[in-house]
Amino acid sequence: AQTVTQSQPEMSVQEAETVTLSCTYDTSESDYYLFWYKQPPSRQMILVIRQEAYKQQNATENRFSVNFQKAAKSFSLKISDSQLGDAAMYFCAYRTTPPYGGATNKLIFGTGTLLAVQP
Amino acid sequence: DTEVTQTPKHLVMGMTNKKSLKCEQHMGHRAMYWYKQKAKKPPELMFVYSYEKLSINESVPSRFSPECPNSSLLNLHLHALQPEDSALYLCASSQSSRTGETQYFGPGTRLLVL
């Protein structure tokens, strides 16, 4: 079974600095997707970034980028120029490729990293 | 538009009450999900609907009863809940294509069972 591990329960960063959140996963599959979701205190889960396992290029979304190391099964999130609005719980998630013709898929979440941004 | 809406935002109910949670999306997604989330924990999958049919039930107690009346709407009927069922209930949806199946989440319903 696939597992996702986030080893940093809490992290803190100064405003305008860079922070990296760690995520490792365990799988025997070769085709899958990885996600970072952000859940601010207002609680809505928001997609931050997505990575397809077959793509070697690391995904980037503005100030958010990932370091995807497939062989090491590592998927870290880097937040550059941190802003107060980045304070949230960050969840790393894994999703298998759904079966042909199927729409259902299961997201496997890590335990989350609570990020505080200091002014 | 990547919006999933959920009503109500908050719900307080007694253990003998019957209530329902509602989730709606207008993105043309064909898969919809119910999750339960306790404070500072990741969401736990409860149910998955695909093309309006229940495809996954993660061994959820029968006091939770899902319903998908159409492709845009998902309900969760609650009956005889226990205090430990108090949690944030999240709805999500995703496309039915093989690629790009990002799940989009609603804001959740905060449920308190007294």
Short mmCIF file of N, CA and C in Angstrom, two decimals, chain A residues 105-109, chain B residues 6 32-37 42-48 76 87-93 103 105:
data_model
loop_
_atom_site.label_atom_id
_atom_site.label_comp_id
_atom_site.label_asym_id
_atom_site.label_seq_id
_atom_site.Cartn_x
_atom_site.Cartn_y
_atom_site.Cartn_z
N ASN A 105 -10.60 7.98 -7.97
CA ASN A 105 -9.23 7.84 -7.53
C ASN A 105 -9.17 8.22 -6.06
N LYS A 106 -8.21 7.69 -5.40
CA LYS A 106 -8.07 7.96 -3.98
C LYS A 106 -6.82 8.78 -3.75
N LEU A 107 -6.98 9.83 -2.99
CA LEU A 107 -5.85 10.63 -2.56
C LEU A 107 -5.36 10.09 -1.23
N ILE A 108 -4.07 9.86 -1.15
CA ILE A 108 -3.47 9.43 0.11
C ILE A 108 -2.70 10.62 0.65
N PHE A 109 -3.12 11.08 1.82
CA PHE A 109 -2.54 12.30 2.39
C PHE A 109 -1.46 11.97 3.40
N GLN B 6 -20.62 24.14 -0.35
CA GLN B 6 -21.18 23.24 0.65
C GLN B 6 -22.08 24.03 1.58
N MET B 32 -17.33 12.66 -7.37
CA MET B 32 -17.50 13.49 -6.18
C MET B 32 -17.20 12.67 -4.95
N TYR B 33 -16.73 13.36 -3.92
CA TYR B 33 -16.17 12.69 -2.75
C TYR B 33 -16.66 13.33 -1.45
N TRP B 34 -16.78 12.50 -0.43
CA TRP B 34 -16.97 12.99 0.94
C TRP B 34 -15.76 12.58 1.76
N TYR B 35 -15.24 13.57 2.51
CA TYR B 35 -14.15 13.34 3.44
C TYR B 35 -14.59 13.81 4.83
N LYS B 36 -13.98 13.19 5.83
CA LYS B 36 -14.14 13.63 7.22
C LYS B 36 -12.77 14.08 7.70
N GLN B 37 -12.73 15.24 8.35
CA GLN B 37 -11.45 15.75 8.82
C GLN B 37 -11.54 16.20 10.27
N PRO B 42 -5.17 14.97 8.54
CA PRO B 42 -5.53 14.98 7.12
C PRO B 42 -6.96 14.50 6.91
N PRO B 43 -7.54 14.84 5.79
CA PRO B 43 -8.88 14.33 5.49
C PRO B 43 -8.87 12.81 5.35
N GLU B 44 -9.96 12.20 5.78
CA GLU B 44 -10.14 10.76 5.64
C GLU B 44 -11.28 10.52 4.64
N LEU B 45 -10.99 9.76 3.62
CA LEU B 45 -12.01 9.49 2.61
C LEU B 45 -13.15 8.66 3.19
N MET B 46 -14.38 9.08 2.85
CA MET B 46 -15.56 8.32 3.28
C MET B 46 -16.21 7.62 2.08
N PHE B 47 -16.58 8.42 1.09
CA PHE B 47 -17.31 7.88 -0.06
C PHE B 47 -16.80 8.52 -1.34
N VAL B 48 -16.93 7.75 -2.44
CA VAL B 48 -16.65 8.26 -3.77
C VAL B 48 -17.81 7.90 -4.68
N LEU B 76 -25.09 14.20 1.97
CA LEU B 76 -24.71 13.24 3.01
C LEU B 76 -25.76 13.33 4.10
N ALA B 87 -16.81 16.82 13.45
CA ALA B 87 -15.65 17.00 12.58
C ALA B 87 -16.00 18.00 11.48
N LEU B 88 -15.01 18.27 10.64
CA LEU B 88 -15.24 19.05 9.42
C LEU B 88 -15.48 18.04 8.29
N TYR B 89 -16.60 18.22 7.60
CA TYR B 89 -16.92 17.32 6.49
C TYR B 89 -16.68 18.07 5.18
N LEU B 90 -15.77 17.51 4.41
CA LEU B 90 -15.35 18.14 3.16
C LEU B 90 -15.91 17.37 1.97
N CYS B 91 -16.33 18.12 0.99
CA CYS B 91 -16.74 17.56 -0.29
C CYS B 91 -15.69 17.94 -1.31
N ALA B 92 -15.48 17.08 -2.29
CA ALA B 92 -14.54 17.37 -3.37
C ALA B 92 -15.08 16.80 -4.67
N SER B 93 -14.55 17.31 -5.77
CA SER B 93 -14.94 16.76 -7.07
C SER B 93 -13.73 16.73 -7.99
N GLN B 103 -8.38 16.93 -7.47
CA GLN B 103 -9.60 17.05 -6.68
C GLN B 103 -9.71 18.47 -6.16
N PHE B 105 -11.71 20.96 -3.61
CA PHE B 105 -12.43 20.83 -2.35
C PHE B 105 -13.36 22.02 -2.11
#
